[in-house]
XYZ file of C-alpha atoms in Angstrom:
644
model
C -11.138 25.984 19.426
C -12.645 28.966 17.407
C -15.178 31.163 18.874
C -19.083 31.742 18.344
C -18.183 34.681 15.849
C -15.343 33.048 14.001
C -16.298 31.459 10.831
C -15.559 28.176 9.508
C -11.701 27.220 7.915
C -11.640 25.967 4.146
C -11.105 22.585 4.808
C -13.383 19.844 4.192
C -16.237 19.684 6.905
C -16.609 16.164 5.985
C -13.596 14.920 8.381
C -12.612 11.548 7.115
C -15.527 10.347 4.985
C -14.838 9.291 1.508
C -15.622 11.960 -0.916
C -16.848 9.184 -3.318
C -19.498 7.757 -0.771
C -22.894 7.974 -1.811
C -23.422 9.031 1.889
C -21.943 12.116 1.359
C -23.347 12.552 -1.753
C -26.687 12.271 -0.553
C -26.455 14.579 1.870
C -24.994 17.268 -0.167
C -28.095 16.595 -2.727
C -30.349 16.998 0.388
C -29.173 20.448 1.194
C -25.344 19.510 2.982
C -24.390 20.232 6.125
C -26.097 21.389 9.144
C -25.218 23.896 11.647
C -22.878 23.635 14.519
C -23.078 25.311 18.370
C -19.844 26.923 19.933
C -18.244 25.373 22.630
C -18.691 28.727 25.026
C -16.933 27.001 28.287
C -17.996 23.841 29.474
C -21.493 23.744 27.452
C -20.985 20.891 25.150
C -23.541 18.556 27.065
C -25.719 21.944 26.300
C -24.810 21.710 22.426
C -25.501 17.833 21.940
C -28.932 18.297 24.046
C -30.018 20.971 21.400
C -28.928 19.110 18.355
C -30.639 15.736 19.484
C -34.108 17.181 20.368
C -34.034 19.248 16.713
C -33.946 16.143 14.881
C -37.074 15.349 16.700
C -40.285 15.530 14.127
C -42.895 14.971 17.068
C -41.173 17.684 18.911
C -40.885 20.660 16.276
C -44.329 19.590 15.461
C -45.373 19.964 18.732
C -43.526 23.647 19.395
C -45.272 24.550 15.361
C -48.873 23.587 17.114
C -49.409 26.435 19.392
C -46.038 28.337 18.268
C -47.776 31.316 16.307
C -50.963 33.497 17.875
C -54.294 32.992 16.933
C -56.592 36.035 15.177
C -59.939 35.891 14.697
C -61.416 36.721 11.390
C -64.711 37.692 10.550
C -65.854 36.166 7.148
C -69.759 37.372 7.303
C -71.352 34.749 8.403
C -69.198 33.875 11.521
C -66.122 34.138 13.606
C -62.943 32.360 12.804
C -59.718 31.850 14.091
C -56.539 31.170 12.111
C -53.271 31.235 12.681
C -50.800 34.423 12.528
C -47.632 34.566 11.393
C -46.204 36.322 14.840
C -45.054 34.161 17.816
C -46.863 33.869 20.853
C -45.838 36.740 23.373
C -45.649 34.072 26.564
C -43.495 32.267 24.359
C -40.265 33.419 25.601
C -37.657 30.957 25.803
C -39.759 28.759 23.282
C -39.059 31.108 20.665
C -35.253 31.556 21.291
C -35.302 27.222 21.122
C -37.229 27.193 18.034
C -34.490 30.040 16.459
C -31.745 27.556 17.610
C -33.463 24.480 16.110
C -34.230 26.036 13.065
C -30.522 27.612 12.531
C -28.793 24.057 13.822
C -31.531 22.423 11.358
C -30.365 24.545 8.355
C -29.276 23.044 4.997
C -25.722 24.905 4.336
C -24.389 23.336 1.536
C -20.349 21.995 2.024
C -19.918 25.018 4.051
C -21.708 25.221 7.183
C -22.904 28.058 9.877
C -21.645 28.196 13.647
C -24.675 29.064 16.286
C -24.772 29.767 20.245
C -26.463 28.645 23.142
C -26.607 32.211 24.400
C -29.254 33.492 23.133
C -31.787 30.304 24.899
C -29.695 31.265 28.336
C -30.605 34.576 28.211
C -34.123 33.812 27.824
C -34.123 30.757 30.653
C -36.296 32.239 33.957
C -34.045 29.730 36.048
C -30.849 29.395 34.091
C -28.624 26.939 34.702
C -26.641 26.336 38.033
C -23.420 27.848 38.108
C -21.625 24.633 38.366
C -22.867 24.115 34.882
C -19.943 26.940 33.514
C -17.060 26.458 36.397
C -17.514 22.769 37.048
C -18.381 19.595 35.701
C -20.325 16.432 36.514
C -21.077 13.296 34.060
C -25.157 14.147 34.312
C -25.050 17.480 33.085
C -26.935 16.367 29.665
C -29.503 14.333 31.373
C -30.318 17.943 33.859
C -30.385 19.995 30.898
C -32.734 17.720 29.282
C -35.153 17.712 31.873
C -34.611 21.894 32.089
C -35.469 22.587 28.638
C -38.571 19.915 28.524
C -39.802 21.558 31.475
C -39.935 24.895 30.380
C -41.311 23.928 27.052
C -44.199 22.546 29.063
C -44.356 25.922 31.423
C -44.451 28.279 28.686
C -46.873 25.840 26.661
C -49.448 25.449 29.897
C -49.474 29.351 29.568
C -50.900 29.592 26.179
C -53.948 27.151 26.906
C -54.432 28.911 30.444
C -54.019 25.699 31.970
C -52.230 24.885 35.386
C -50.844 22.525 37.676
C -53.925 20.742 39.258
C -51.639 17.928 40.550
C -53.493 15.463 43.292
C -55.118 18.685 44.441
C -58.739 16.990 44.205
C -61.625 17.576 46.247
C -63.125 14.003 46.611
C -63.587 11.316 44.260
C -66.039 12.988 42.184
C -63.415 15.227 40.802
C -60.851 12.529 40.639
C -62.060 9.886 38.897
C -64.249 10.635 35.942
C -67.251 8.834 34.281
C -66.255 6.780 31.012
C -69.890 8.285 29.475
C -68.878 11.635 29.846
C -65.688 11.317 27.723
C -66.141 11.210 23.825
C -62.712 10.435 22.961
C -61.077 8.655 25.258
C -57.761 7.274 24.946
C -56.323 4.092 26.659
C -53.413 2.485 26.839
C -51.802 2.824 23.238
C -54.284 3.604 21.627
C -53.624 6.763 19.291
C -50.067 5.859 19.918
C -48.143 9.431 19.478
C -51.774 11.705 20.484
C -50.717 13.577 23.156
C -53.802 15.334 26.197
C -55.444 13.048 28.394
C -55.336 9.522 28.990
C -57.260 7.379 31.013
C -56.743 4.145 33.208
C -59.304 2.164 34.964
C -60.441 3.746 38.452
C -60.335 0.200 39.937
C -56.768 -0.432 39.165
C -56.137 3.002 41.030
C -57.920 1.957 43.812
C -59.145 -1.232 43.967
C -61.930 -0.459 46.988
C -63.375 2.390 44.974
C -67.230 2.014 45.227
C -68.973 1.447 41.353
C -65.788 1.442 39.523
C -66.831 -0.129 36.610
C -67.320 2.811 34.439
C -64.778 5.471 35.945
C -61.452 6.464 34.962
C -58.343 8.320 35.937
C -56.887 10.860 33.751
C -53.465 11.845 32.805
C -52.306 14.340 31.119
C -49.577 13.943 28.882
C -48.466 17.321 27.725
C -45.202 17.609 25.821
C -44.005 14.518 23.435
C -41.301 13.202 25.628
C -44.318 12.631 28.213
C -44.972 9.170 28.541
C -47.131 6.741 31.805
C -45.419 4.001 33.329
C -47.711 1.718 35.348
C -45.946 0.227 38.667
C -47.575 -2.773 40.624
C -46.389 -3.717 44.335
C -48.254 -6.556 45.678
C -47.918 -9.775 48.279
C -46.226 -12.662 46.575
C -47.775 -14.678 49.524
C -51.944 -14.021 49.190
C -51.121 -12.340 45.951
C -52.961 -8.859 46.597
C -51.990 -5.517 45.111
C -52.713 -1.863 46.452
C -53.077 -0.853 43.060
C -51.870 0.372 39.861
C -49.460 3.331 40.532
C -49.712 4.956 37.215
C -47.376 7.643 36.644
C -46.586 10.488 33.826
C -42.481 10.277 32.985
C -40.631 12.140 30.493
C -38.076 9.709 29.824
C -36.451 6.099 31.359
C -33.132 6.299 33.361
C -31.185 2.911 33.125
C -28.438 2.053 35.247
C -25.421 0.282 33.849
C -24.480 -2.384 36.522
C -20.797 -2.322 38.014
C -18.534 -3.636 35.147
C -16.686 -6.967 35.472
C -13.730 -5.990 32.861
C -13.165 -3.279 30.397
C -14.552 -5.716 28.034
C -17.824 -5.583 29.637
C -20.223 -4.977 26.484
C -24.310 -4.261 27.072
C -27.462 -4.085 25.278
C -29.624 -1.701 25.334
C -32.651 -4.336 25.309
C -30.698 -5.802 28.824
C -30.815 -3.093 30.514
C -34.168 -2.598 29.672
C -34.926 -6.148 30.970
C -33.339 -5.144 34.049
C -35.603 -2.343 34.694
C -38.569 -4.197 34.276
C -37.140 -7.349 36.648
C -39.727 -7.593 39.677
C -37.766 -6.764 42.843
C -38.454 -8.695 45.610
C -38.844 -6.884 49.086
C -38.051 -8.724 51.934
C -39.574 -8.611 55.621
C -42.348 -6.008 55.154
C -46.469 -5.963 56.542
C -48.843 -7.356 54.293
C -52.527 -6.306 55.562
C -54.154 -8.953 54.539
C -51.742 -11.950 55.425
C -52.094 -9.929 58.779
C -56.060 -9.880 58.994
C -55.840 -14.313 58.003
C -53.585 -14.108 60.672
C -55.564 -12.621 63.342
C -58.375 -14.437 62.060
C -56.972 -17.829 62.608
C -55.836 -16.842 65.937
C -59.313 -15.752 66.855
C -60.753 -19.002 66.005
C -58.554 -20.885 68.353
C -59.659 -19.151 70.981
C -62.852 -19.785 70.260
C -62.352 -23.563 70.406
C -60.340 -23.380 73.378
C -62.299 -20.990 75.375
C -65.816 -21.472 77.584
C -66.659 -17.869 78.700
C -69.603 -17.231 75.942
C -68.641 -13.200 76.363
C -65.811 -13.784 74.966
C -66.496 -15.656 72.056
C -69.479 -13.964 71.116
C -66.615 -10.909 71.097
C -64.354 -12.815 69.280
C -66.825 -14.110 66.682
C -68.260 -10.252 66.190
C -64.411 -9.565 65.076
C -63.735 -12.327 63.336
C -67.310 -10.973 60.909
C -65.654 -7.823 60.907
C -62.510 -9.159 59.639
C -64.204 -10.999 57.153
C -66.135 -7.730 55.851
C -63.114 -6.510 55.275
C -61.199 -9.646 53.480
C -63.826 -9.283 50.782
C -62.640 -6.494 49.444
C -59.896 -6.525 46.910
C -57.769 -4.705 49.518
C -57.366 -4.389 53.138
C -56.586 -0.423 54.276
C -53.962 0.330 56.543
C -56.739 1.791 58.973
C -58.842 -1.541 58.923
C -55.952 -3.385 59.380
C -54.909 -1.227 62.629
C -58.673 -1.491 63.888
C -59.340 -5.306 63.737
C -55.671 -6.767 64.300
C -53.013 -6.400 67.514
C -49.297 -5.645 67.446
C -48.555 -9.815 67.312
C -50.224 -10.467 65.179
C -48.604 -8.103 62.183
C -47.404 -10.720 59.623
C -43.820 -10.278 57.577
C -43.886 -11.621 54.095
C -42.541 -10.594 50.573
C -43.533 -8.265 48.364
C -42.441 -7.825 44.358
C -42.711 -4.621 43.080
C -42.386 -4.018 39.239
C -42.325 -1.231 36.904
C -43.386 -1.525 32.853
C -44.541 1.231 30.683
C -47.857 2.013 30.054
C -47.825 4.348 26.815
C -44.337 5.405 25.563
C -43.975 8.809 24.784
C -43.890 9.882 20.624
C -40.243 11.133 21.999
C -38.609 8.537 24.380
C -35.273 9.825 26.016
C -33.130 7.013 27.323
C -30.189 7.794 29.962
C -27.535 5.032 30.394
C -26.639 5.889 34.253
C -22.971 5.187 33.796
C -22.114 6.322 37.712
C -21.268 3.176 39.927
C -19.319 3.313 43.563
C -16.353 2.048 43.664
C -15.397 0.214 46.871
C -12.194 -0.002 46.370
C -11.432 4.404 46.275
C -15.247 5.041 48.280
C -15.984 7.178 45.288
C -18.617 7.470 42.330
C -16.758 6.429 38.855
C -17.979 6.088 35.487
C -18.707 2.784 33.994
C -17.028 3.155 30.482
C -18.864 -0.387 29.169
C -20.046 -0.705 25.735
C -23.937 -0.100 25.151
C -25.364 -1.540 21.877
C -28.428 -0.436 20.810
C -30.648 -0.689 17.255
C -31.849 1.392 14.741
C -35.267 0.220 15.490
C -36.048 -0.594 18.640
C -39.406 -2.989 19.998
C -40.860 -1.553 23.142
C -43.496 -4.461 22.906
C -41.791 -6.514 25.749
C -42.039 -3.618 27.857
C -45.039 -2.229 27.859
C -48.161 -3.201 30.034
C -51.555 -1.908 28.807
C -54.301 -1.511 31.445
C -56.171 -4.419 30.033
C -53.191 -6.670 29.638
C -52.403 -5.985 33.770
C -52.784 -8.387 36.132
C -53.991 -7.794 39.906
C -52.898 -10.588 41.466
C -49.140 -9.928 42.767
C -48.774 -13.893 42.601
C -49.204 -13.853 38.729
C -47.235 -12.336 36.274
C -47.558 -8.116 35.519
C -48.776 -8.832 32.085
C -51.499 -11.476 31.247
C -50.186 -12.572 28.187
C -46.478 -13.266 30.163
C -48.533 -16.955 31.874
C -48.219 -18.508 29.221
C -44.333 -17.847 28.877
C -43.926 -18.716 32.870
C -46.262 -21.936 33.049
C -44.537 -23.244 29.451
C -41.291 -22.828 31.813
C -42.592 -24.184 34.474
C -44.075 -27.672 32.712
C -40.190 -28.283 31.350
C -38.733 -28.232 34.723
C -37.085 -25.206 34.022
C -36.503 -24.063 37.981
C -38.999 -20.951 37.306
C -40.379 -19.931 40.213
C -43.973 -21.045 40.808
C -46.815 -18.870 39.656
C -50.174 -19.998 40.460
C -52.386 -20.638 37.172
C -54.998 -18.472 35.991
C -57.349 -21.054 37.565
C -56.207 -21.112 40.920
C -56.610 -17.523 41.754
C -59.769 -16.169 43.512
C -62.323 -14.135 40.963
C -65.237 -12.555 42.116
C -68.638 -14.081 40.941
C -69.482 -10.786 39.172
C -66.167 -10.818 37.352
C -65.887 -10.843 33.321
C -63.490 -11.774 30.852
C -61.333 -8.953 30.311
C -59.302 -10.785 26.895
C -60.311 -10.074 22.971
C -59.241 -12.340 20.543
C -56.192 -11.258 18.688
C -57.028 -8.994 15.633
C -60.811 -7.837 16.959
C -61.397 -4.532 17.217
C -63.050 -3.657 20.451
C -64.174 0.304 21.524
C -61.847 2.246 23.644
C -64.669 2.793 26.068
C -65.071 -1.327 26.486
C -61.860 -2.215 26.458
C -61.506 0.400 29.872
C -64.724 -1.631 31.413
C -63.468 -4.866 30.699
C -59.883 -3.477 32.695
C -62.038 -2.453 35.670
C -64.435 -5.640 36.483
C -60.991 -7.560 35.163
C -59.064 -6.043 37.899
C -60.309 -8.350 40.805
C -60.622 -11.933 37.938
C -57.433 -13.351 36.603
C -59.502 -16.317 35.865
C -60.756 -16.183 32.409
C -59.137 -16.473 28.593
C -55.594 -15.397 30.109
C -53.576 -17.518 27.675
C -54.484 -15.357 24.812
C -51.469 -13.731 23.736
C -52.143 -10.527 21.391
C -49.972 -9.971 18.676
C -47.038 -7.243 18.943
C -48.182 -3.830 18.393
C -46.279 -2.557 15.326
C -46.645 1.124 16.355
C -43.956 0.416 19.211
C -41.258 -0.403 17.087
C -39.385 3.030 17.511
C -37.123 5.149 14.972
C -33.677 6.212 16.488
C -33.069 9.841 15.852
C -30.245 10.592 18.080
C -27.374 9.641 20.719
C -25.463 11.610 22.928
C -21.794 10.037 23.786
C -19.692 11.050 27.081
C -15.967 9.983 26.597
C -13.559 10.892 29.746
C -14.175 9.944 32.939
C -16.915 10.417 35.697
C -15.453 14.299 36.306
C -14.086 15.177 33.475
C -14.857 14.597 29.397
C -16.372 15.599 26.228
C -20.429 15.300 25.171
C -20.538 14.378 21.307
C -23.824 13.906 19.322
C -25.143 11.749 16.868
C -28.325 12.650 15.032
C -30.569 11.561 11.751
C -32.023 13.937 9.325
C -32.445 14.356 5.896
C -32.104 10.967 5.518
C -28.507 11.200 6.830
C -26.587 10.387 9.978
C -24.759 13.599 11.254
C -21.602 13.300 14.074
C -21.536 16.486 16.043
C -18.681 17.670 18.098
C -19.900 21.448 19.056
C -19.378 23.166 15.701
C -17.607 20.129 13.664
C -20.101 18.699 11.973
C -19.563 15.745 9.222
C -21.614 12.838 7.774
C -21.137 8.744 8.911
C -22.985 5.850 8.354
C -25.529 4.602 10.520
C -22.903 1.554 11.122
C -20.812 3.558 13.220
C -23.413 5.341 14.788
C -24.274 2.110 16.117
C -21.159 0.810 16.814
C -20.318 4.072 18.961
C -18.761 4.232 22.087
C -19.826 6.586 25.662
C -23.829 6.331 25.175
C -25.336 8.526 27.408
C -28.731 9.441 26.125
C -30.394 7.818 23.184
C -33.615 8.970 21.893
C -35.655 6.838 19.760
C -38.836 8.420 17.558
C -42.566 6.972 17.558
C -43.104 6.466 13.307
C -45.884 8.323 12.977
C -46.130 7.044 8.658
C -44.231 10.723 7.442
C -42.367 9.917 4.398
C -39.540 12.621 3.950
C -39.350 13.610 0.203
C -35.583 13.299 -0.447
C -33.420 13.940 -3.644
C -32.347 10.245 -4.279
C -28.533 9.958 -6.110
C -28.962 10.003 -9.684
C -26.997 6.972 -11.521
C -24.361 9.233 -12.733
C -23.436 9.262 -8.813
C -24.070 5.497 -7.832
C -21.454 4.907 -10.909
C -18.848 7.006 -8.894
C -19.327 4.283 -5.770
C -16.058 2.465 -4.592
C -16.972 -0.991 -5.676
C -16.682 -2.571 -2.387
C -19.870 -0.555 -0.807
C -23.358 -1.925 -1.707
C -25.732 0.543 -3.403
C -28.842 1.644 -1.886
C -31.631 2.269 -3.525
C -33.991 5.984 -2.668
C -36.155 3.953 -0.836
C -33.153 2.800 1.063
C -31.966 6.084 2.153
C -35.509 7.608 3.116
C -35.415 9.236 6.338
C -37.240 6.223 8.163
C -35.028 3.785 6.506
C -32.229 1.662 8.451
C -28.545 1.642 6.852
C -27.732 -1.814 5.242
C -24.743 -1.895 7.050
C -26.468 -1.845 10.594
C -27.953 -4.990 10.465
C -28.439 -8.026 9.056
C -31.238 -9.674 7.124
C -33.190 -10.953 9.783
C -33.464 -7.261 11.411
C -31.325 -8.361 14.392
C -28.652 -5.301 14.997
C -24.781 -6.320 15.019
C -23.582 -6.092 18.805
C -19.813 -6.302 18.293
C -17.884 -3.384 18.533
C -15.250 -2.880 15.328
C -14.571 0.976 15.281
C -11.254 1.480 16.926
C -10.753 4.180 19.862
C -8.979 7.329 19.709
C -7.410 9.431 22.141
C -8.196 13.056 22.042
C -5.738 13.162 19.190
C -7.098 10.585 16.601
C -4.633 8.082 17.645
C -5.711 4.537 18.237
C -5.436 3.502 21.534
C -5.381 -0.657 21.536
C -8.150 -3.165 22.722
C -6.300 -4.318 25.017
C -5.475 -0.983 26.431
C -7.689 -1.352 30.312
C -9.816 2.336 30.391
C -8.470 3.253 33.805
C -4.675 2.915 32.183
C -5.348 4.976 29.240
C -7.232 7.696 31.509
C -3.935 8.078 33.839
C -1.508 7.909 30.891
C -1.708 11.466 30.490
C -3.396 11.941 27.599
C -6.595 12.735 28.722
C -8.210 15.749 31.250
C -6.392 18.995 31.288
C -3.208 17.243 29.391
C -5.385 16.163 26.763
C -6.671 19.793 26.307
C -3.318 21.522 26.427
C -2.427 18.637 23.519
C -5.455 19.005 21.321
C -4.987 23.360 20.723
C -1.049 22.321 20.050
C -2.168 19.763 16.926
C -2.865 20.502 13.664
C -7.110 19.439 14.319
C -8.868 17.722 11.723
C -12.610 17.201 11.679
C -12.235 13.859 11.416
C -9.780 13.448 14.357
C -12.010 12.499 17.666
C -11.707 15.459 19.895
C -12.697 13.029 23.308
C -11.616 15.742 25.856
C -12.051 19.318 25.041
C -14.408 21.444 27.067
């Protein structure tokens, strides 16, 4: 393993790709390779964090925005403030990340550069733990991640003076803010990739709030991985909802069930259907099944008792109780005023998570950790992910106008007509109630546009709030897919060893060229085996924002040089935003099965039918592995699966 002063050998830094492929050859027109990070001791989860988030446009466009200080210029008639060319002071760590990108981001011809980590340490407030260096555990990307996001975002807050004003509010007036008073508001996905505030109807927030119909709740999305899920628990018996628990993420975190076999193969649009499955919650209080409860009871006593105290006492609750089942939800304090210990009601409750608005950077961690009963212990679920080059978030996104507030119906409006189609064929779906058959308030409106009409930002966040109580109306409409959520991938980080003990690789896009990164080996692939990878741990897919990259197309002289057996692609084909041809196949649909062969940690192939667990206690992988790889003659192209 060479140092972070040695330089490069004279070998090819290519590994095993064809010197004739127009892969190759296009990245070499492009400006070649790209810079590598040493391996200082254990940091390789450091190294493939770093060269994932560089290939991120939203992100070094973000750092570039408030990067440099400000000067104001006096040009005679008034004040003006441009942009220097020295760094912000607060800027601290910042500037040591941008360095890093901007090295690792280099173009270096067939020779490339070797960078460190070092210098961003130095300059971290709260390095990392010392585990990071003497120890190891499988999540170590996934922490660093969130380290270097979050003090992006710290040093960033400090150049705009701005801090943390988190549910530190006053009252109501400061919380929720009047719709007239904001001249650009943004909802839902609107602006897709326009990061600062973003607003959600008060009255999904909290459905009791007094004149809700024109107030909103901000959030504040600051960085470009920040993104706001939207999270609805609610009573699958009378249907009601608390409200809308909108929250700001910076990325998803998907756990990988337990695997049946080591042939166990996933997609990455399965697990994503798995996050947003309802879970149902069994045996818990529902106020208002409570308050019907009490209520009932009440009644019969009425009809059964003669003492006219008493029922005039019973009927002056039973008005309160009513007072308070007219609003769209009964408060843990009402409840505990107006109903008695046996009369608390258990029922079911679903609770369900969809996004909101993705972020213009979405991180994705495959949670690979699992217990294993049969050792008591936390293992690593080895299973094959597959995921596309271009990935729809449409099926998992709930705007604020598309949400339903009736726990009974589906999250999404436009899902009914999906679940009553279902139900009509006899398919065994469980049974919704129709549009029709919930309760709407007399005051409600029709919160549905017509697909393809364009409707102000402002309107569509009224029709949310007086839709929040009125599933009644025009909920069959399904809009069309959004096109702006069909995300870019940009880059994957894969984990091979086991839960303890391993290797962090990278994979990463730019230039118009797929890059494998193993700490300072760096050599071009095709976007086939990117997908067809194995180990995904983080995958980070790009909001398309319209850039077009100006590339260097290959010239005919080098499409004549092809191997005749690969298809030629034309410039358009090879633009940055562009998908390889052999990802997928004409209908857009990415190839799931797995056909790159696996390699111990000294390029040999280890057989399909070889079980994980066997190959791991073989002996060829940990500190055996290790002790193996520095003995061997190491080629690039040779997968180095357990080095630290």
């Amino acid at each position: 393993m060479s140092s972070s002063n040695s330089s490069f050998n004279s070998r090819s830094r290519f590994g095993g790709m064809n010197k004739k492929s127009k892969e190759l050859k296009f990245a070499l027109k492009n400006g070649g390779e790209l810079g590598g990070i040493s391996n200082d001791g254990n940091t390789c989860f450091m190294n493939s964090v770093i060269q994932s988030l560089a290939s991120s446009r939203q992100l070094l466009n973000f750092i570039d925005s408030y990067f440099y200080q400000e000067i104001e210029m006096n040009n005679g008639e008034k004040i003006i403030k441009i942009k220097s060319n020295q760094p912000n002071s607060e800027l601290v760590f910042t500037q040591a990340l941008k360095k890093l990108f901007d090295d690792v981001n280099g173009k270096y011809g067939n020779r490339g550069k070797e960078f460190s980590t070092k210098p961003i340490l130095n300059k971290m407030p709260n390095g990392p733990k010392q585990n990071f260096f003497t120890g190891y555990n499988q999540e170590d990307a996934q922490e660093f991640y969130q380290l270097v996001m979050g003090l992006v975002e710290t040093e960033y807050k400090k150049t705009i003076g701005q801090t943390d004003k988190k549910n530190n509010f006053k009252n109501d007036d400061e919380k929720y803010w009047d719709i007239n008073q904001i001249p650009n508001l943004l909802s839902g996905c609107d602006d897709l990739g326009k990061l600062g505030n973003v607003y959600v109807p008060a009255s999904q927030v909290d459905p009791n709030l007094v004149d809700a119909d024109h107030k909103v709740f901000p959030l504040n999305l600051i960085t470009p991985v920040d993104g706001v899920s939207a999270e609805r628990i609610g009573c699958v018996a009378c249907g009601e909802v608390g409200g809308i628990r909108y929250s700001v993420i910076s990325g998803l975190s998907l756990n990988l069930p337990q695997k049946e076999s080591y042939y166990s193969k996933y997609t990455l649009d399965g697990l994503m259907n798995d996050w947003i499955t309802p879970e149902i919650i069994e045996d818990v209080n529902c106020n208002r099944c409570g308050l019907n409860q009490t209520k009932e009871f009440l009644n019969n006593k009425i009809e059964e008792s003669t003492n006219e105290t008493l029922i005039k006492n019973f009927k002056e609750r039973i008005e309160l109780i009513d007072n308070e089942l007219a609003k769209n939800h009964v408060s843990d304090e009402a409840f505990e005023k107006l109903t008695t210990k046996q009369m608390i009601r258990k029922t079911k409750k679903s609770k369900q998570i969809l996004l909101s608005r993705p972020p213009p950077l979405l991180s994705m961690h495959i949670n690979r950790s699992v217990f294993d009963p049969r050792t008591y212990m936390i293992v690593k679920n080895s299973s094959n992910v597959a995921f596309p080059a271009k990935f729809d978030l449409s099926s998992y996104v709930a705007e604020p106008k598309d949400i339903n507030m009736d726990a009974r119906l589906p999250f999404r409006k436009q899902d009914e007509r999906t679940i009553i189609s279902q139900q009509s064929s006899g398919n065994g779906v469980e049974d919704y109630p129709t549009s029709s058959e919930s309760p709407s308030s007399d005051n409600s409106q029709s919160s549905e546009s017509t697909p393809g009409e364009d409707i102000n930002m402002k309107e569509d966040i009224v029709n949310a709030n007086t839709a929040s109580t009125d599933v009644s109306n025009n909920s069959m409409i399904t809009e069309p897919a959004n096109p702006k959520l069909v995300y870019d991938l940009k880059a994957v980080i894969s984990h091979y060893g086991t839960h303890n003990y391993g290797h962090y690789i990278c994979y990463r896009k730019l230039r118009g060229t797929w890059w494998r990164i193993s700490d300072e080996s760096v050599y071009v692939v095709t976007e086939d085996e990117v997908l067809n990878s194995q180990g995904t741990f983080m995958i980070f897919y790009e909001f398309n924002d319209g850039f077009k990259e100006i590339l260097e197309p290959l010239g005919s002289d080098d499409e004549d040089q092809e191997p005749s057996n690969e298809k030629k692609s034309s410039p358009q084909e090879l633009d940055d935003d562009s998908s390889d041809e052999n990802s997928s196949s004409d209908d857009g649909q990415m190839n799931i099965n797995n056909t790159s062969a696996k390699t111990d940690s000294l390029g040999n192939t280890i057989p399909d039918s070889q079980d994980e667990d066997e190959y791991e206690s073989s002996g060829l992988s940990d500190d055996n592995a290790v002790n193996a790889t520095k003995d061997a003659d190491y080629n690039v192209g040779e997968e180095r699966a357990f080095h630290i």
